[in-house]
Coordinates of C-alpha atoms and ligand atoms in Angstrom, one line a residue:
X1 CA 109.6 75.7 66.4
X2 CA 112.2 75.6 69.1
X3 CA 114.9 73.1 68.7
X4 CA 116.3 70.9 71.6
X5 CA 119.4 72.9 71.5
X6 CA 117.3 76.1 71.8
X7 CA 115.4 74.8 74.9
X8 CA 118.6 73.6 76.6
X9 CA 120.3 76.8 75.8
X10 CA 117.4 78.8 77.2
X11 CA 117.1 76.7 80.2
X12 CA 120.8 77.0 81.1
X13 CA 120.9 80.6 80.3
X14 CA 117.9 81.3 82.4
X15 CA 119.5 79.3 85.2
X16 CA 122.6 81.3 84.8
X17 CA 120.7 84.6 84.9
X18 CA 118.6 83.6 87.9
X19 CA 121.7 82.3 89.9
X20 CA 124.4 84.7 88.7
X21 CA 126.1 86.7 91.4
X22 CA 127.8 88.9 88.7
X23 CA 125.9 92.3 88.8
X24 CA 123.9 92.5 85.7
X25 CA 124.3 95.5 83.3
X26 CA 122.6 98.7 84.7
X27 CA 119.3 98.9 82.8
X28 CA 115.9 100.3 83.8
X29 CA 114.8 97.0 84.8
X30 CA 117.7 96.4 87.1
X31 CA 117.5 99.9 88.5
X32 CA 113.9 99.2 89.4
X33 CA 114.8 96.0 91.1
X34 CA 117.6 97.6 93.2
X35 CA 115.2 98.4 96.0
X36 CA 115.1 98.3 99.7
X37 CA 111.9 96.8 101.3
X38 CA 110.4 98.3 104.2
X39 CA 107.0 97.8 105.8
X40 CA 104.7 100.6 104.9
X41 CA 102.7 102.5 107.8
X42 CA 99.6 101.9 106.0
X43 CA 100.1 98.1 105.7
X44 CA 100.9 98.2 109.3
X45 CA 97.7 100.0 110.1
X46 CA 95.7 97.6 107.9
X47 CA 97.4 94.5 109.1
X48 CA 98.4 93.6 105.5
X49 CA 101.8 92.0 105.1
X50 CA 102.8 94.5 102.6
X51 CA 106.2 96.0 101.9
X52 CA 106.9 99.3 100.3
X53 CA 109.9 99.7 98.2
X54 CA 112.1 102.7 98.7
X55 CA 113.0 104.1 95.1
X56 CA 115.0 107.2 94.1
X57 CA 114.4 107.6 90.5
X58 CA 112.9 110.9 89.0
X59 CA 114.3 111.7 85.6
X60 CA 114.6 108.6 83.4
X61 CA 116.3 108.6 80.1
X62 CA 113.8 106.4 78.0
X63 CA 116.0 105.6 75.0
X64 CA 117.2 109.1 74.6
X65 CA 114.2 111.0 75.7
X66 CA 114.1 112.1 79.3
X67 CA 110.8 111.8 81.2
X68 CA 109.9 112.5 84.7
X69 CA 108.5 109.6 86.6
X70 CA 106.6 110.2 89.7
X71 CA 106.9 107.6 92.5
X72 CA 105.1 106.3 95.5
X73 CA 108.2 107.2 97.7
X74 CA 107.0 110.9 97.6
X75 CA 103.7 110.1 99.1
X76 CA 104.0 108.1 102.3
X77 CA 100.9 106.9 104.0
X78 CA 100.9 109.7 106.6
X79 CA 101.1 112.2 103.8
X80 CA 98.3 110.6 102.0
X81 CA 96.1 110.5 105.0
X82 CA 96.7 114.3 105.8
X83 CA 96.3 115.2 102.0
X84 CA 92.8 113.5 101.8
X85 CA 91.7 114.2 105.5
X86 CA 88.7 116.1 104.4
X87 CA 87.7 114.1 101.4
X88 CA 85.4 111.3 100.7
X89 CA 86.4 109.3 97.8
X90 CA 83.1 108.1 96.2
X91 CA 84.2 105.1 93.9
X92 CA 81.3 104.6 91.4
X93 CA 81.3 101.1 89.8
X94 CA 82.7 97.8 91.3
X95 CA 84.2 96.0 88.3
X96 CA 87.8 95.0 88.0
X97 CA 89.2 98.5 88.7
X98 CA 86.6 99.2 91.4
X99 CA 87.5 96.2 93.2
X100 CA 91.3 96.8 93.0
X101 CA 91.4 100.4 93.5
X102 CA 88.7 100.4 96.1
X103 CA 90.3 97.8 98.4
X104 CA 93.7 99.4 98.1
X105 CA 92.2 102.8 99.1
X106 CA 90.6 101.2 101.9
X107 CA 93.8 99.5 103.0
X108 CA 95.7 102.8 102.8
X109 CA 93.2 104.0 105.5
X110 CA 91.4 106.6 103.4
X111 CA 87.6 107.5 103.6
X112 CA 86.3 105.5 100.7
X113 CA 82.8 104.6 99.8
X114 CA 81.4 102.5 96.9
X115 CA 78.4 103.4 94.8
X116 CA 76.8 100.7 92.6
X117 CA 73.3 99.5 91.5
X118 CA 71.5 98.0 94.5
X119 CA 71.4 94.2 94.2
X120 CA 73.4 94.0 91.0
X121 CA 76.4 91.7 90.6
X122 CA 78.8 94.5 91.9
X123 CA 76.6 95.2 94.9
X124 CA 76.8 91.6 96.0
X125 CA 80.6 91.4 95.2
X126 CA 81.3 94.6 97.2
X127 CA 79.4 93.0 100.1
X128 CA 81.6 90.0 99.8
X129 CA 84.6 92.2 100.0
X130 CA 83.5 93.7 103.3
X131 CA 81.7 96.9 102.0
X132 CA 78.7 97.5 104.3
X133 CA 75.4 98.9 103.0
X134 CA 74.7 102.3 104.6
X135 CA 78.2 102.6 106.0
X136 CA 80.5 102.5 102.9
X137 CA 78.3 100.9 100.3
X138 CA 75.6 103.0 98.7
X139 CA 73.5 103.4 95.5
X140 CA 75.2 105.6 92.9
X141 CA 73.3 108.8 93.6
X142 CA 73.8 108.6 97.4
X143 CA 77.5 107.9 96.9
X144 CA 78.1 110.8 94.7
X145 CA 76.1 113.2 97.0
X146 CA 78.5 112.1 99.9
X147 CA 81.7 112.2 97.9
X148 CA 84.1 115.1 97.2
X149 CA 86.1 113.1 94.7
X150 CA 83.9 111.0 92.3
X151 CA 85.9 108.1 90.8
X152 CA 83.9 107.1 87.9
X153 CA 84.8 103.3 87.3
X154 CA 81.6 102.3 85.7
X155 CA 82.1 100.5 82.5
X156 CA 82.8 103.0 79.6
X157 CA 79.4 102.3 78.0
X158 CA 77.7 102.8 81.4
X159 CA 79.6 106.1 81.9
X160 CA 77.9 107.3 78.7
X161 CA 74.5 106.0 79.5
X162 CA 74.4 107.2 83.1
X163 CA 75.9 110.7 82.4
X164 CA 72.7 112.7 82.1
X165 CA 71.9 111.6 85.6
X166 CA 75.4 112.0 87.0
X167 CA 76.3 115.4 85.5
X168 CA 73.9 117.6 87.5
X169 CA 75.3 116.0 90.7
X170 CA 78.9 117.0 90.0
X171 CA 78.7 120.3 91.8
X172 CA 81.5 122.9 92.2
X173 CA 84.3 121.8 94.6
X174 CA 83.8 118.2 93.7
X175 CA 86.5 116.5 91.7
X176 CA 85.9 114.0 88.9
X177 CA 88.3 111.1 88.4
X178 CA 88.4 108.5 85.5
X179 CA 90.8 105.5 84.9
X180 CA 90.4 105.9 81.1
X181 CA 90.2 109.0 78.9
X182 CA 87.5 107.4 76.8
X183 CA 84.4 109.3 78.1
X184 CA 85.6 113.0 77.9
X185 CA 87.9 112.6 74.9
X186 CA 85.2 111.1 72.7
X187 CA 82.4 113.4 74.3
X188 CA 80.8 113.8 70.9
X189 CA 80.0 110.1 70.9
X190 CA 79.7 109.4 74.6
X191 CA 77.9 112.6 75.6
X192 CA 80.2 113.1 78.6
X193 CA 80.8 116.8 78.6
X194 CA 82.4 117.6 81.9
X195 CA 81.1 120.6 84.0
X196 CA 83.6 123.5 83.6
X197 CA 84.0 124.3 87.2
X198 CA 85.5 121.2 88.5
X199 CA 89.0 119.4 88.4
X200 CA 88.9 116.4 86.0
X201 CA 91.7 114.0 86.4
X202 CA 92.7 110.5 85.4
X203 CA 94.7 107.7 86.7
X204 CA 95.0 104.7 84.4
X205 CA 96.6 101.6 85.9
X206 CA 98.5 99.6 83.1
X207 CA 96.9 96.3 83.9
X208 CA 93.8 94.7 85.2
X209 CA 92.3 95.6 88.5
X210 CA 93.1 92.2 89.9
X211 CA 96.7 93.1 89.2
X212 CA 96.3 96.6 90.8
X213 CA 95.3 94.6 93.9
X214 CA 97.7 91.7 93.8
X215 CA 100.8 94.0 93.3
X216 CA 99.7 96.2 96.1
X217 CA 99.3 93.2 98.4
X218 CA 102.8 92.2 97.4
X219 CA 104.1 95.5 98.4
X220 CA 105.0 96.5 95.0
X221 CA 102.6 98.7 92.8
X222 CA 101.5 98.9 89.3
X223 CA 102.7 101.4 86.6
X224 CA 100.0 103.9 85.9
X225 CA 99.5 106.9 83.8
X226 CA 98.0 110.1 85.1
X227 CA 96.6 113.1 83.3
X228 CA 94.7 116.3 83.8
X229 CA 91.8 117.2 81.6
X230 CA 90.7 120.3 83.5
X231 CA 92.4 122.2 86.3
X232 CA 90.2 124.6 88.0
X233 CA 91.9 124.6 91.6
X234 CA 95.4 124.7 90.4
X235 CA 95.8 121.4 92.4
X236 CA 94.5 119.0 89.8
X237 CA 97.9 117.4 88.9
X238 CA 99.0 117.0 92.5
X239 CA 95.6 115.5 93.4
X240 CA 96.0 113.0 90.4
X241 CA 99.5 111.9 91.6
X242 CA 98.4 111.5 95.2
X243 CA 95.3 109.5 94.0
X244 CA 97.5 107.5 91.8
X245 CA 99.7 106.3 94.7
X246 CA 96.6 105.9 96.9
X247 CA 95.0 103.5 94.5
X248 CA 98.2 101.3 94.4
X249 CA 100.5 102.7 91.7
X250 CA 104.3 102.3 92.1
X251 CA 105.2 104.6 89.3
X252 CA 103.2 107.2 87.6
X253 CA 103.8 108.4 84.0
X254 CA 102.4 111.8 82.8
X255 CA 100.2 111.8 79.8
X256 CA 97.1 113.4 78.3
X257 CA 93.6 112.2 78.3
X258 CA 93.8 111.8 74.4
X259 CA 97.1 109.9 74.5
X260 CA 96.1 107.8 77.2
X261 CA 92.9 106.6 75.3
X262 CA 94.5 106.4 71.9
X263 CA 97.4 104.3 73.1
X264 CA 95.1 102.1 75.3
X265 CA 92.5 101.3 72.8
X266 CA 95.3 100.7 70.1
X267 CA 97.3 98.5 72.5
X268 CA 94.5 96.3 73.6
X269 CA 93.3 95.7 70.1
X270 CA 97.0 95.0 69.0
X271 CA 99.8 93.4 70.9
X272 CA 98.1 93.1 74.3
X273 CA 95.2 90.8 73.1
X274 CA 93.7 91.2 69.5
X275 CA 96.9 91.1 67.5
X276 CA 98.5 88.4 69.6
X277 CA 95.5 86.2 69.5
X278 CA 95.2 86.6 65.7
X279 CA 98.9 85.6 65.5
X280 CA 98.4 82.5 67.7
X281 CA 95.6 81.4 65.6
X282 CA 97.4 81.9 62.3
X283 CA 100.5 80.0 63.4
X284 CA 98.4 77.2 65.0
X285 CA 96.3 76.8 62.0
X286 CA 99.2 76.5 59.6
X287 CA 100.8 73.9 61.9
X288 CA 97.6 72.0 62.0
X289 CA 97.1 72.1 58.1
X290 CA 100.7 70.9 57.7
X291 CA 100.0 67.8 59.8
X292 CA 101.1 68.6 63.3
X293 CA 99.2 67.3 66.2
X294 CA 97.2 69.7 68.4
X295 CA 99.6 69.3 71.3
X296 CA 102.6 70.2 69.2
X297 CA 100.9 73.0 67.5
X298 CA 99.7 74.5 71.0
X299 CA 103.1 73.9 72.7
X300 CA 105.0 75.6 69.9
X301 CA 102.6 78.5 69.6
X302 CA 101.2 79.4 73.1
X303 CA 102.7 77.2 75.8
X304 CA 106.4 77.9 75.2
X305 CA 105.7 81.6 74.5
X306 CA 103.6 82.3 77.7
X307 CA 105.4 79.9 80.0
X308 CA 109.0 80.5 79.0
X309 CA 109.9 83.2 76.4
X310 CA 107.6 86.1 77.1
X311 CA 108.4 86.1 80.8
X312 CA 112.1 86.2 79.9
X313 CA 111.6 89.0 77.3
X314 CA 109.6 90.9 80.0
X315 CA 112.4 90.4 82.5
X316 CA 115.4 91.0 80.3
X317 CA 114.4 92.5 76.9
X318 CA 114.5 91.1 73.4
X319 CA 118.3 91.4 72.8
X320 CA 119.0 89.1 75.9
X321 CA 116.2 86.6 74.6
X322 CA 118.1 86.4 71.3
X323 CA 121.4 85.9 73.1
X324 CA 119.9 83.1 75.3
X325 CA 118.6 81.1 72.5
X326 CA 120.4 78.8 70.1
X327 CA 122.3 80.2 67.1
X328 CA 119.6 78.4 64.9
X329 CA 116.7 79.9 66.6
X330 CA 118.4 83.3 66.8
X331 CA 119.2 83.4 63.1
X332 CA 115.7 82.5 62.0
X333 CA 114.0 84.9 64.3
X334 CA 116.1 87.8 63.4
X335 CA 115.5 87.1 59.7
X336 CA 111.7 86.8 60.0
X337 CA 111.3 89.9 62.2
X338 CA 111.3 92.5 59.3
X339 CA 108.8 90.2 57.3
X340 CA 106.3 90.2 60.1
X341 CA 106.9 93.9 60.8
X342 CA 106.2 94.9 57.2
X343 CA 103.1 92.7 56.9
X344 CA 101.6 94.1 60.2
X345 CA 102.6 97.7 60.1
X346 CA 99.7 98.7 57.8
X347 CA 97.2 96.8 60.0
X348 CA 98.5 98.7 63.0
X349 CA 98.3 102.1 61.1
X350 CA 94.6 101.3 60.0
X351 CA 94.0 100.5 63.6
X352 CA 95.5 103.7 64.9
X353 CA 93.4 105.6 62.5
X354 CA 90.1 103.9 63.5
X355 CA 91.1 104.6 67.3
X356 CA 91.7 108.3 66.6
X357 CA 88.8 109.0 64.4
X358 CA 86.4 107.4 67.0
X359 CA 85.4 104.4 65.1
X360 CA 86.5 102.0 67.6
X361 CA 84.7 104.1 70.4
X362 CA 81.5 103.9 68.3
X363 CA 81.8 100.3 67.9
X364 CA 82.5 99.7 71.6
X365 CA 79.5 102.0 72.7
X366 CA 77.0 100.5 70.1
X367 CA 78.1 96.8 71.2
X368 CA 78.3 97.3 74.9
X369 CA 75.2 99.4 75.3
X370 CA 73.0 96.9 73.6
X371 CA 70.6 95.2 76.1
X372 CA 71.6 91.8 75.2
X373 CA 75.4 92.6 75.2
X374 CA 76.1 90.1 78.0
X375 CA 74.4 87.2 75.9
X376 CA 76.2 88.2 72.7
X377 CA 79.6 88.4 74.5
X378 CA 79.0 84.9 76.1
X379 CA 78.2 83.5 72.7
X380 CA 81.5 84.9 71.4
X381 CA 83.4 83.6 74.4
X382 CA 81.9 80.1 73.9
X383 CA 83.1 80.2 70.2
X384 CA 86.7 81.1 71.5
X385 CA 86.5 78.4 74.2
X386 CA 85.4 75.9 71.5
X387 CA 88.4 76.7 69.1
X388 CA 90.6 73.7 68.8
X389 CA 93.6 75.7 70.0
X390 CA 92.2 76.7 73.3
X391 CA 90.6 73.2 73.9
X392 CA 94.2 71.7 73.3
X393 CA 95.5 74.5 75.5
X394 CA 93.2 73.3 78.4
X395 CA 94.4 69.7 78.1
X396 CA 98.2 71.1 78.1
X397 CA 97.6 73.2 81.2
X398 CA 95.9 70.3 82.8
X399 CA 99.2 68.5 82.8
X400 CA 101.0 71.1 84.8
X401 CA 101.9 69.9 88.3
X402 CA 99.9 72.5 89.9
X403 CA 96.7 71.4 88.0
X404 CA 97.3 67.6 88.4
Ligands
NAP1 N1 89.5 96.3 83.5 C1 90.7 96.9 83.2 O1 91.7 96.1 83.1 C2 91.0 98.3 83.1 C3 92.3 98.8 83.2 C4 92.5 100.2 83.2 C5 91.4 101.0 83.0 N2 90.1 100.5 83.1 C6 89.0 101.5 83.0 O2 88.4 101.5 84.4 C7 87.0 101.8 84.2 C8 86.2 100.6 84.8 O3 86.5 99.4 84.1 P1 86.2 98.0 84.7 O4 86.8 97.0 83.8 O5 86.7 98.1 86.2 O6 84.7 97.9 84.9 P2 83.6 97.3 84.0 O7 83.7 95.8 84.3 O8 83.8 97.7 82.6 O9 82.4 97.9 84.6 C9 81.6 97.3 85.6 C10 80.8 98.3 86.5 O10 79.9 99.0 85.6 C11 78.6 98.9 86.2 N3 77.6 99.1 85.3 C12 77.5 98.6 84.2 N4 76.5 99.0 83.5 C13 75.7 100.0 84.4 C14 74.7 100.8 84.3 N5 73.8 101.0 83.2 N6 74.4 101.6 85.5 C15 75.2 101.5 86.5 N7 76.3 100.7 86.6 C16 76.6 99.9 85.5 C17 78.7 97.5 86.7 O11 77.7 97.3 87.7 P3 76.7 95.9 87.7 O12 77.4 94.9 88.4 O13 75.6 96.4 88.7 O14 76.3 95.7 86.4 C18 80.0 97.3 87.4 O15 80.1 97.8 88.7 C19 86.7 101.9 82.6 O16 86.7 103.4 82.3 C20 87.9 101.1 82.1 O17 88.3 101.5 80.7 C21 90.0 99.3 83.0

């Protein structure tokens, strides 16, 4: 529970940080923010009020390990247009990623078409986004037949389900693109055994497709990882990087299909969603069981975290956060960190084992392939919505000025 002093210290420290004219210590974050903004030719062409940041970082020292980072600067719009001038990018599936990546490709001026089930939810959404049936919106098979680069952005379960129909259409000279290593890495479970005579590449944005789109529109760009599963032409890596930029990445980090899928499944089950939700629930329940009101329990568990502390940790790091809070808060947080780490590390190890041995993949395929998965999912969402913590949260959010 944050003390008054803590909140005051935080507020004044935040203010200092935001208003300070003293150059901050040179960190990766500050290096990234030292950029010059110019209007990109692609944004000029598409009429989008977008700026492209010029950056000059290649070899970055990540805590003692040097890694090469690929950046958008190397692929200006003219180069992308030239590179893909003979390509038709057939983007299959129009969920969160299909929407974000597809619209960014279109705004970059590339020849992109969408392939989805006729009259499904995605078909309608694609039409709402300006894709025109018969022009750049087709059924899946027709889009694949027209495409030279097939971007498989179906749901992971659907990639497995549709593979027997899709595989024979992936003829020599086409390229197969994924945004997740899931299907080919766990081919024993998914059945996705890629043809041996085509390039198979991956660009995995580190965020929702909605963020892929919003960062592109802001002229920024999302961090993505890229990987090559199979290089037949000798150009697979270059193609992956170019596509990564074309779909809206600002920085691209090299990985393998295996590492991408292990870290992604692990992260979303852990700190990104599952783990953090479990921690919210545990903390909230104890506060409620000890007599605290719903609003107090929610504010001390979720609201202060998401509205104040987490964005500051994101912007400045944990050491900065400790330095910015009261001595009381700092002492307690530092003392309790190892206890939480010790309690949680075995859970994280169990989770990684289950990801690596394919158990989590099997669970996801079984659940998401069931004909009634949407109903089951909706039931679970309703249960979460009905939890007291999230009902209290709704009321707290309702008091925010923008929601009043
Ligand atoms: N979402 C993210 O934040 C995120 C981030 C990074 C990477 N990825 C990866 O990106 C890929 C796409 O994920 P997503 O979240 O954008 O999409 P998604 O919501 O998981 O998938 C939606 C698409 O799959 C189609 N679909 C589902 N079942 C189908 C079937 N049996 N036959 C044909 N189409 C079917 C849907 O069409 P209908 O509307 O017709 O049902 C829709 O177009 C996945 O590999 C995912 O792991 C996702």
